[in-house]
XYZ file of C-alpha atoms in Angstrom:
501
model
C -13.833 -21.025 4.881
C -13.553 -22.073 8.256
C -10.052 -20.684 8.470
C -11.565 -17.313 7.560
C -14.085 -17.186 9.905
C -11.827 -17.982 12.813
C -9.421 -14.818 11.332
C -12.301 -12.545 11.474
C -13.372 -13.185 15.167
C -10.135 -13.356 16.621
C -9.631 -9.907 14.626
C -12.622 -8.320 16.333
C -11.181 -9.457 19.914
C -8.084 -8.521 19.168
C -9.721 -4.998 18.142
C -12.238 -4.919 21.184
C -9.397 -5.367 23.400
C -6.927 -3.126 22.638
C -3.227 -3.816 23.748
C -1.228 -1.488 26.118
C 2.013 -2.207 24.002
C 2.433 1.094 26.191
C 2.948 -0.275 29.280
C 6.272 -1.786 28.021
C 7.659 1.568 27.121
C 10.544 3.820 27.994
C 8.618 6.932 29.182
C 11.635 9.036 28.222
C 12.672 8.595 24.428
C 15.763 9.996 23.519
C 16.207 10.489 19.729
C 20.116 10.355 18.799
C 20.414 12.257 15.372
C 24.044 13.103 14.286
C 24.213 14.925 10.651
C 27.041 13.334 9.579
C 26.300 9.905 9.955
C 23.875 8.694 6.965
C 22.214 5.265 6.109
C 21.587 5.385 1.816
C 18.592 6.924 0.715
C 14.735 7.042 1.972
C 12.218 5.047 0.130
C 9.320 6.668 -0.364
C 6.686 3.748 -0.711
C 4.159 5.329 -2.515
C 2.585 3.139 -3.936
C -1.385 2.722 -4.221
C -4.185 0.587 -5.387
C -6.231 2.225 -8.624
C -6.904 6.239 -9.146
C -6.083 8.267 -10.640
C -9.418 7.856 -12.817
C -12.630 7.407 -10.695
C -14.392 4.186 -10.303
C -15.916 4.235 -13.890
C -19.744 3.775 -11.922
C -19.325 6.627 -9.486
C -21.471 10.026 -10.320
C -20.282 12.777 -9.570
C -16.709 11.164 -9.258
C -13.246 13.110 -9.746
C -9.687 12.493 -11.409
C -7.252 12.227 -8.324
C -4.284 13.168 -10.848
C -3.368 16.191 -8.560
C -4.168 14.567 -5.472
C -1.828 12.085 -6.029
C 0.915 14.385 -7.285
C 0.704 16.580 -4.124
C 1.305 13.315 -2.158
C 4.013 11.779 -4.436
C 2.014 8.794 -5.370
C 4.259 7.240 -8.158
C 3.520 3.356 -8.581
C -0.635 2.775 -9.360
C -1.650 -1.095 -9.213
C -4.849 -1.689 -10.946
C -6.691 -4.235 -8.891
C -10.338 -3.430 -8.172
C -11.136 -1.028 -10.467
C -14.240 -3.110 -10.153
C -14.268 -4.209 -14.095
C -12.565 -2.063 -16.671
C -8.492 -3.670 -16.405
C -9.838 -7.708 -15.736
C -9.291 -10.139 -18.055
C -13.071 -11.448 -18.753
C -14.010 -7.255 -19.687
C -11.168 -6.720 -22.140
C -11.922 -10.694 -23.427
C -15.396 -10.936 -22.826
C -16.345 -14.098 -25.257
C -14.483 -17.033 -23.942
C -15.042 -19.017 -27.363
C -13.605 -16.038 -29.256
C -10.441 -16.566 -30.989
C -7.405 -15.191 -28.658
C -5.647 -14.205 -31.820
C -7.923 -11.773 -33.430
C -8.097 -8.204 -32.655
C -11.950 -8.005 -32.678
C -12.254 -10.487 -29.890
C -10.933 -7.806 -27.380
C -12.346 -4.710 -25.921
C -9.752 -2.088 -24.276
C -12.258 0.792 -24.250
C -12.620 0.885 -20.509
C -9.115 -0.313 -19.377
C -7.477 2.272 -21.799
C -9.566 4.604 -19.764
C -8.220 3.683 -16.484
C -4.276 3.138 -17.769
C -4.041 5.896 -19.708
C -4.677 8.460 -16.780
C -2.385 6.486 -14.727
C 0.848 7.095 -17.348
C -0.509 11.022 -17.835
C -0.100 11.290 -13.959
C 3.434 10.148 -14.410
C 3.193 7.092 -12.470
C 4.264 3.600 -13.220
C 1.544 0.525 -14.057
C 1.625 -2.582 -12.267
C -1.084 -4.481 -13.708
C -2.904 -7.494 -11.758
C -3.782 -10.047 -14.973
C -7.166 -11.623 -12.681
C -10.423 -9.974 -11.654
C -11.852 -7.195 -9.299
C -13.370 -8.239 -6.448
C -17.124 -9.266 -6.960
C -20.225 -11.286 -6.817
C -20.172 -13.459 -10.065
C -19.061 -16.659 -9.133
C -18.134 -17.375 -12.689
C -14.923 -14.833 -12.255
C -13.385 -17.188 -9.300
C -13.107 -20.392 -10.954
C -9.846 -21.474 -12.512
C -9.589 -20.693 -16.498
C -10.490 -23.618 -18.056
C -8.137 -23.728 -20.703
C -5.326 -21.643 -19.030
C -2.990 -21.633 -22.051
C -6.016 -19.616 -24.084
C -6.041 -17.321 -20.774
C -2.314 -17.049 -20.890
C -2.542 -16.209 -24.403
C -4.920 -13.526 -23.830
C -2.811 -12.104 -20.966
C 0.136 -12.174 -23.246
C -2.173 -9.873 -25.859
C -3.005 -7.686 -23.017
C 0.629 -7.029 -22.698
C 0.969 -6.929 -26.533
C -1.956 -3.996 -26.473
C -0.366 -2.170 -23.986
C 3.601 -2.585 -24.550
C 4.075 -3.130 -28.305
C 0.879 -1.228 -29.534
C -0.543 -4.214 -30.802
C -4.039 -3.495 -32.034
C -4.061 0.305 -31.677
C -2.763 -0.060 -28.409
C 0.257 1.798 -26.560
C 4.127 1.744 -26.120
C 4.051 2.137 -21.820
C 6.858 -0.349 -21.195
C 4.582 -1.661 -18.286
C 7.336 -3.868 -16.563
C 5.229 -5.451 -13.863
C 2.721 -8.206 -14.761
C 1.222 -10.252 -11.082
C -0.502 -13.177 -11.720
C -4.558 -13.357 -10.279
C -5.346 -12.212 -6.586
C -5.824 -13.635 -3.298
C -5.982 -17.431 -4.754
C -5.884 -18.626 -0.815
C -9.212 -17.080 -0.468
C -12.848 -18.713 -1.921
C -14.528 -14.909 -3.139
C -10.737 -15.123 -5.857
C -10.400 -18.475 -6.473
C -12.668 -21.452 -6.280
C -9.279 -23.878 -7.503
C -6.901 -25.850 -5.486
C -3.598 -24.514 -4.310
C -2.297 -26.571 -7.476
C -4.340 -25.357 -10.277
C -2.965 -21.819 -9.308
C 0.319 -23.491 -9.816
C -0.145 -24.538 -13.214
C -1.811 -21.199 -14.115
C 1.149 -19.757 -13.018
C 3.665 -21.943 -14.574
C 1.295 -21.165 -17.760
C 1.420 -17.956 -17.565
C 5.199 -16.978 -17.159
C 6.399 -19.501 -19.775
C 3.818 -17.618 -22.191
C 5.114 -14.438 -21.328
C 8.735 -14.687 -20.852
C 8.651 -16.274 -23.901
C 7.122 -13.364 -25.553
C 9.322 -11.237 -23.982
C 11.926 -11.929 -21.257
C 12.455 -8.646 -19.775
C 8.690 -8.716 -18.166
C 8.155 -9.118 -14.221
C 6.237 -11.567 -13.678
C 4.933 -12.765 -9.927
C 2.441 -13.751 -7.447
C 0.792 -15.331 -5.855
C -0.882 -12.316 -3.973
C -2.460 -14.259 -1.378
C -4.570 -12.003 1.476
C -1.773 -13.005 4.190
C 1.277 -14.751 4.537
C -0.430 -17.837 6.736
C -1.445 -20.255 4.340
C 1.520 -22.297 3.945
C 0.268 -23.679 0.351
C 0.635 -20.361 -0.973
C 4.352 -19.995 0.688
C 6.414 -23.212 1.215
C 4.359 -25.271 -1.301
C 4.131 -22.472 -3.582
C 8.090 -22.267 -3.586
C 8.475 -26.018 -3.909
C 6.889 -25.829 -6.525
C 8.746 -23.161 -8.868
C 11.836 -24.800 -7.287
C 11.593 -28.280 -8.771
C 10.299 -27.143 -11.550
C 12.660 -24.736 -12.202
C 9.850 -21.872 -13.031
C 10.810 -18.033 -12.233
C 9.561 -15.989 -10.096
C 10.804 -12.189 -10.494
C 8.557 -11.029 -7.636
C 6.864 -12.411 -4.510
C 3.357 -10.661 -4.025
C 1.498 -10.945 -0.624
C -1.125 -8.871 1.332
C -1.717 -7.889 5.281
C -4.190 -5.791 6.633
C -2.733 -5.378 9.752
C -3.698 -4.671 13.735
C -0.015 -2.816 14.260
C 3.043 -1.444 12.264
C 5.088 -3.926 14.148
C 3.245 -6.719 12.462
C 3.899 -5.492 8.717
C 7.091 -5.055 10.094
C 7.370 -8.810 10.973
C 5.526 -10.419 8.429
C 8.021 -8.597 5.713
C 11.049 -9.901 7.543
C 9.442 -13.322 6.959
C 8.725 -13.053 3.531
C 12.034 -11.812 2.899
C 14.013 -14.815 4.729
C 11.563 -17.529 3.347
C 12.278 -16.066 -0.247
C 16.035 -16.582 0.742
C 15.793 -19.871 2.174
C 14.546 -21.031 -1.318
C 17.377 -19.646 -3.249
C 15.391 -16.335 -4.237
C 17.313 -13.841 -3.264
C 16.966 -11.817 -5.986
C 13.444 -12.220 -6.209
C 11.767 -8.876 -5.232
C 9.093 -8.639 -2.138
C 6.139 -7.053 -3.088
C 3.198 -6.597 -0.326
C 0.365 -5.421 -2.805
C -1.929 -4.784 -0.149
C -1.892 -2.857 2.961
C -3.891 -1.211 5.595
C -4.787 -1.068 8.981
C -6.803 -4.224 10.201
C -9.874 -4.520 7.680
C -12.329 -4.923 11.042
C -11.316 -1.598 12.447
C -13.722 1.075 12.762
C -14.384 3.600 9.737
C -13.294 6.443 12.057
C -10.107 4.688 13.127
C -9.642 4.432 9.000
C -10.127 8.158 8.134
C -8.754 10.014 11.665
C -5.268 10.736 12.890
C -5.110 6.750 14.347
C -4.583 5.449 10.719
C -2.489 8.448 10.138
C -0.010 7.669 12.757
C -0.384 3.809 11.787
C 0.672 4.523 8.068
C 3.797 6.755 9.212
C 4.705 4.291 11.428
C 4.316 1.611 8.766
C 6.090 3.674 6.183
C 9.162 4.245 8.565
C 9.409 0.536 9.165
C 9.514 -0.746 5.594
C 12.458 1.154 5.729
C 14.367 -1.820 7.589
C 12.179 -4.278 6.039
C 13.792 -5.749 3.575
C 10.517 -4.952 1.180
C 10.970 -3.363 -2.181
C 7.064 -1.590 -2.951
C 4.335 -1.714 -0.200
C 0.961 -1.016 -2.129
C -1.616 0.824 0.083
C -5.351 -0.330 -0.251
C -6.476 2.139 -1.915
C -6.802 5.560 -2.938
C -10.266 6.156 -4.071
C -13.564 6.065 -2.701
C -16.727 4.527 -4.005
C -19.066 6.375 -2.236
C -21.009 3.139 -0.728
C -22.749 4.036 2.475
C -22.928 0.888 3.481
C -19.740 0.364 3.093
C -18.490 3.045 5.220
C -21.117 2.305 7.992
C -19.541 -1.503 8.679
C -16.145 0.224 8.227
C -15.032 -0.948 4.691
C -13.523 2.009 3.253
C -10.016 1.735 2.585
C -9.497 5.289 0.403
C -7.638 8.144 1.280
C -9.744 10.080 -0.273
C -13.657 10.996 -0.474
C -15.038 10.182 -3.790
C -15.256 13.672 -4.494
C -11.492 14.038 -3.417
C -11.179 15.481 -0.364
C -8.032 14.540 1.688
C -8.427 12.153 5.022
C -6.147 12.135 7.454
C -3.797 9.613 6.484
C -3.238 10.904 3.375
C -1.407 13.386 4.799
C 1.538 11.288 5.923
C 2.381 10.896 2.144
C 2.203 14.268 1.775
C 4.906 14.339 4.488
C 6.543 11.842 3.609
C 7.127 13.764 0.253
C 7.850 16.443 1.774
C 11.097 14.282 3.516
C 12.381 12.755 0.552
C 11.722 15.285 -2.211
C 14.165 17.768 0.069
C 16.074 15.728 2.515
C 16.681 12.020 0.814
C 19.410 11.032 3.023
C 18.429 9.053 5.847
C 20.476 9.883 8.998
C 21.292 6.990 10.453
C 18.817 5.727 13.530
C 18.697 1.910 15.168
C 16.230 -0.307 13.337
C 12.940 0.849 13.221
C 10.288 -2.213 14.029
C 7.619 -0.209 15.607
C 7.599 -2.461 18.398
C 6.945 0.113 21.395
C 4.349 1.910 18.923
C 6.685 4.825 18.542
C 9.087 5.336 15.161
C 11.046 7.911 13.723
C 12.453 8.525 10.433
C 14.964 11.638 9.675
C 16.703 12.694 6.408
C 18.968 15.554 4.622
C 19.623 16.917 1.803
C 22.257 16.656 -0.410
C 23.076 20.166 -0.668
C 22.764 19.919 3.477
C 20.435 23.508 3.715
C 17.726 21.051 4.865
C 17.145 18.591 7.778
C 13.502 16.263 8.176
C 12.723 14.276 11.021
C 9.307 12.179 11.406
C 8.598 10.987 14.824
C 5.204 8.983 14.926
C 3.112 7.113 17.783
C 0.343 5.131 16.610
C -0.756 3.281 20.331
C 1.797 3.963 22.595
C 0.855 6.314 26.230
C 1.516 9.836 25.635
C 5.172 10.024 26.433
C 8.078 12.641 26.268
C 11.032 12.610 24.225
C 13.989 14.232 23.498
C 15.328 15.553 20.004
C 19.300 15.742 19.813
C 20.551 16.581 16.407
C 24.125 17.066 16.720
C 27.100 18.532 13.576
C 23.897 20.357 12.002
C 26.397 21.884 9.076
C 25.528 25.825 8.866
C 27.246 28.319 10.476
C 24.113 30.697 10.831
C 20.874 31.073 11.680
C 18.195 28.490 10.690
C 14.484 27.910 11.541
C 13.307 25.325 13.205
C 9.469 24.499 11.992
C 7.195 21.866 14.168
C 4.370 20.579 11.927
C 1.286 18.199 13.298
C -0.898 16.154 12.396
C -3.735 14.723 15.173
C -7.219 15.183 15.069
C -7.376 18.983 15.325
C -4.506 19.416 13.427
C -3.821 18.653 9.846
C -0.016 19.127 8.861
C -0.230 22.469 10.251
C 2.787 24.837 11.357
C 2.456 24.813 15.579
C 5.840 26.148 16.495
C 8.656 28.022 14.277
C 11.367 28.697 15.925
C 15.336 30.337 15.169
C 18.490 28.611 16.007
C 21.964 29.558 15.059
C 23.389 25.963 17.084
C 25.296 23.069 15.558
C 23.472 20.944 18.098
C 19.723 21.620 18.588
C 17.816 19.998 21.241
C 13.964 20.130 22.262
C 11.910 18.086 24.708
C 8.151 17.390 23.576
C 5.436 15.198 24.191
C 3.921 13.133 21.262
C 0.773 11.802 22.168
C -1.039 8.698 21.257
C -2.224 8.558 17.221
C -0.150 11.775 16.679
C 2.537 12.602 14.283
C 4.781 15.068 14.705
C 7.150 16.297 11.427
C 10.518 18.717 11.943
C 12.072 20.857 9.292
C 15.346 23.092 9.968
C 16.412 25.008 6.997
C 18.707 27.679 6.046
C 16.990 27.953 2.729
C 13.887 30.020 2.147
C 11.328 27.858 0.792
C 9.417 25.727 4.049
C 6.957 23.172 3.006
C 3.146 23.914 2.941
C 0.914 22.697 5.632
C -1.644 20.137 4.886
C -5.111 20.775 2.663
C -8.526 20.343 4.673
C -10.001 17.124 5.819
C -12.660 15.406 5.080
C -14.978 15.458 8.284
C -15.967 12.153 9.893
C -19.890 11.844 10.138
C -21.473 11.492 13.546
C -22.455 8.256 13.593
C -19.338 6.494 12.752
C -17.355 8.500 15.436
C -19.912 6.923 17.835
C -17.644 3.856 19.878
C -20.748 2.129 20.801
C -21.429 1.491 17.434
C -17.915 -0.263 16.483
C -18.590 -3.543 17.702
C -22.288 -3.589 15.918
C -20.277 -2.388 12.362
C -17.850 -5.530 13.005
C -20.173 -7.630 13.219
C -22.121 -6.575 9.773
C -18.869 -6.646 8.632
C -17.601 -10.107 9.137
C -21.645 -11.509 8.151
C -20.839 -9.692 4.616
C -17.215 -10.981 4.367
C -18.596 -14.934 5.511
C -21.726 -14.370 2.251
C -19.434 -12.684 -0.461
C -16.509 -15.720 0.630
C -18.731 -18.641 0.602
């Protein structure tokens, strides 16, 4: 507990003094793009915490099916759907016999699955509880092979259509969340070991194929949950298919780092084939709501998204995509979503639209150094196959305002092409600011990207351009007012110290 409470006010001066990473930057960026040198393919990372459904409790709530479509949301993890996919609601009698079919109730979680699979998306399905007040939910299972039974029925139910359940080849299976953390787990770093050992000899004995992982702690710091967590599966030879961990971070540069050293303490233990999974991730939990839903968190996500890239991470899980319309919430700056209850866009969801937008028509990454994020400013650029399209993505989440320079060089058409500039800042929400002709193999422009702005090139020869961006939601007056960050931080670390203790 004590560790937590240190995290949260170091994150609020961390956050009340912002950095000038700025200061350290080359005021004249030169961006090197050559058309026939390529780099594989561009991973989309679209992945997201619950939705499609609404949170079951929410009036007025809507389906985010099309939402997430427009944005290319493909890979749905169902953590904190607040009830209907945890174990204790589907089991709900923990003297009832694991075995029987009448001991277990998949009403609700067939509800929130099912639109999940009609959205084509893939499942990855968190075997724990939602986040929550009942103190009950965070203490070890007390007879974890019964719980590791009725895990391996869930999978039955929704694999093998075991009691009139479903054939949705749901591959990956993650193992509780956030164990390192009191308000998740009441046990000891070893109990979580045994549940897990439990748990994937139950299942891979049941069927082999299944990915099973963890331990989907809320950072990468505790090092019970890393090194002793390894140690562990090593000597006692137990697999691990995937390694799950979550950051809400202050920069891009820090997912950036922190997956790097999840990747290269997996390989120092002889996983290299084990998968990194971060199943959480957002900008730092403490920030202010309006640096959640504004063109800040926009420009933080497409810088994020460009440095998974170089990585070494295989799915990057945003928290989340919907809303549950708590006030209170959204006054101390807890809303994660990127999306009003009642579906309305916010900014950041806009950069998966984008991003969409770059790999659904130019895949092909052109080759650029290493993207880190380490001066604040990133860009990503891509081509098609057929090579009638060119992307580029250039993003600054804190650097100054500073110019750069856009070479593309052996741009393969022989004609005329258009040149599109699309935006995204504050005012401007993936809308068309400049279209322009060329008929060049080598186009240049000079531009200035400002601070939390994202700027997004097409050049075509083709005749279909990508839309611009769907409304906003608006951000209410009283959480745009600065004066009241530092108050909402605050409230927010006093709720995080109750529901954790």
């Amino acid at each position: 507990m004590k560790k937590f409470v240190i995290f949260c006010i170091t994150s609020i001066i961390v956050i009340s003094s912002v950095s000038t990473l700025s200061n350290e930057i080359n005021q004249n960026l030169i961006i090197e793009l050559d058309c026939t040198q390529t780099n594989g393919v561009i991973k989309p990372y679209a992945e997201i915490n619950c939705g499609p459904a609404p949170i079951y409790h929410i009036e007025n709530g809507v389906d985010l099916t099309n939402q997430y479509q427009d944005i290319g949301i493909n890979f749905i993890r169902t953590h904190d759907f607040f009830g209907p996919t945890d174990v204790s609601a589907i089991f709900p009698n923990w003297d009832a016999n694991p075995y029987e079919e009448e001991s277990y109730n998949f009403t609700s979680s067939d509800e929130m699955i099912a639109p999940i699979i009609n959205a084509g998306c893939k499942v990855f399905y968190r075997l724990g509880e939602s986040a929550s007040g009942n103190n009950s939910l965070r203490i070890p299972p007390a007879n974890m092979t019964k719980w590791a039974e009725v895990c391996k029925h869930i999978v039955m139910h929704y694999n093998d259509g075991w009691n009139n359940g479903y054939h949705y080849n749901i591959t990956y299976w993650e193992i509780w969340n956030e164990p390192d953390l009191d308000g998740f787990w009441d046990g000891t770093a070893d109990e979580y070991y045994t549940l897990y050992h439990t748990i994937v000899q139950t299942l891979k004995t049941y069927n082999p194929s299944l990915k099973i992982g963890g331990p989907c702690t809320s950072s990468i710091a505790d090092t019970n949950f890393t090194h002793g967590f390894l140690t562990y599966l090593v000597n006692n030879e137990i697999p691990l298919d995937f390694y799950s961990w979550h950051h809400y971070a202050d920069t891009p540069h820090d997912l950036y780092t922190s997956s790097r050293t999840v990747r290269n303490l997996l390989d120092s233990y002889g996983f290299v084939d084990c998968e990194s999974i971060n199943t959480e991730w957002n900008i730092n939990i403490l920030t202010p709501q309006r640096d959640k839903d504004n063109a800040k968190n926009a420009a933080f996500t497409a810088c994020s998204l460009t440095t998974f890239q170089d990585a070494s991470i295989d799915y990057a899980f945003r928290y989340r995509g919907t809303q549950d319309n708590n006030w209170l919430m959204r006054l101390i700056g807890f809303d994660l979503a990127l999306f009003t209850h009642d579906g309305i866009y916010k900014t950041p969801a806009l950069i998966y639209k984008a991003m969409h937008y770059l790999i659904r028509d130019t895949p092909i990454r052109l080759t650029t150094p290493t993207m880190d994020a380490s001066n604040g400013i990133t860009y990503l650029a891509g081509i098609s196959e057929d090579k009638s399209n060119i992307t580029v993505l250039i993003s600054n989440f804190e650097a100054e305002d500073m110019e750069y320079t856009l070479n593309i060089e052996n741009i393969p058409w022989n004609s005329s092409y258009r040149v599109l500039h699309y935006s995204i800042d504050d005012e401007t929400h993936l809308e068309i600011t400049e279209d322009m002709n060329s008929d060049s193999s080598a186009f240049s422009l000079t531009k200035t990207i400002e601070t939390s702005t994202v700027n997004l090139f097409r050049l075509t020869n083709s005749s279909t351009i990508p839309d611009e961006g769907p409304p906003v939601a608006s951000i209410p007056l009283i959480l745009r007012l600065k004066i009241f960050g530092p108050i909402a931080a605050l409230l927010g670390i006093l709720i995080m110290i109750l529901f954790f203790t």
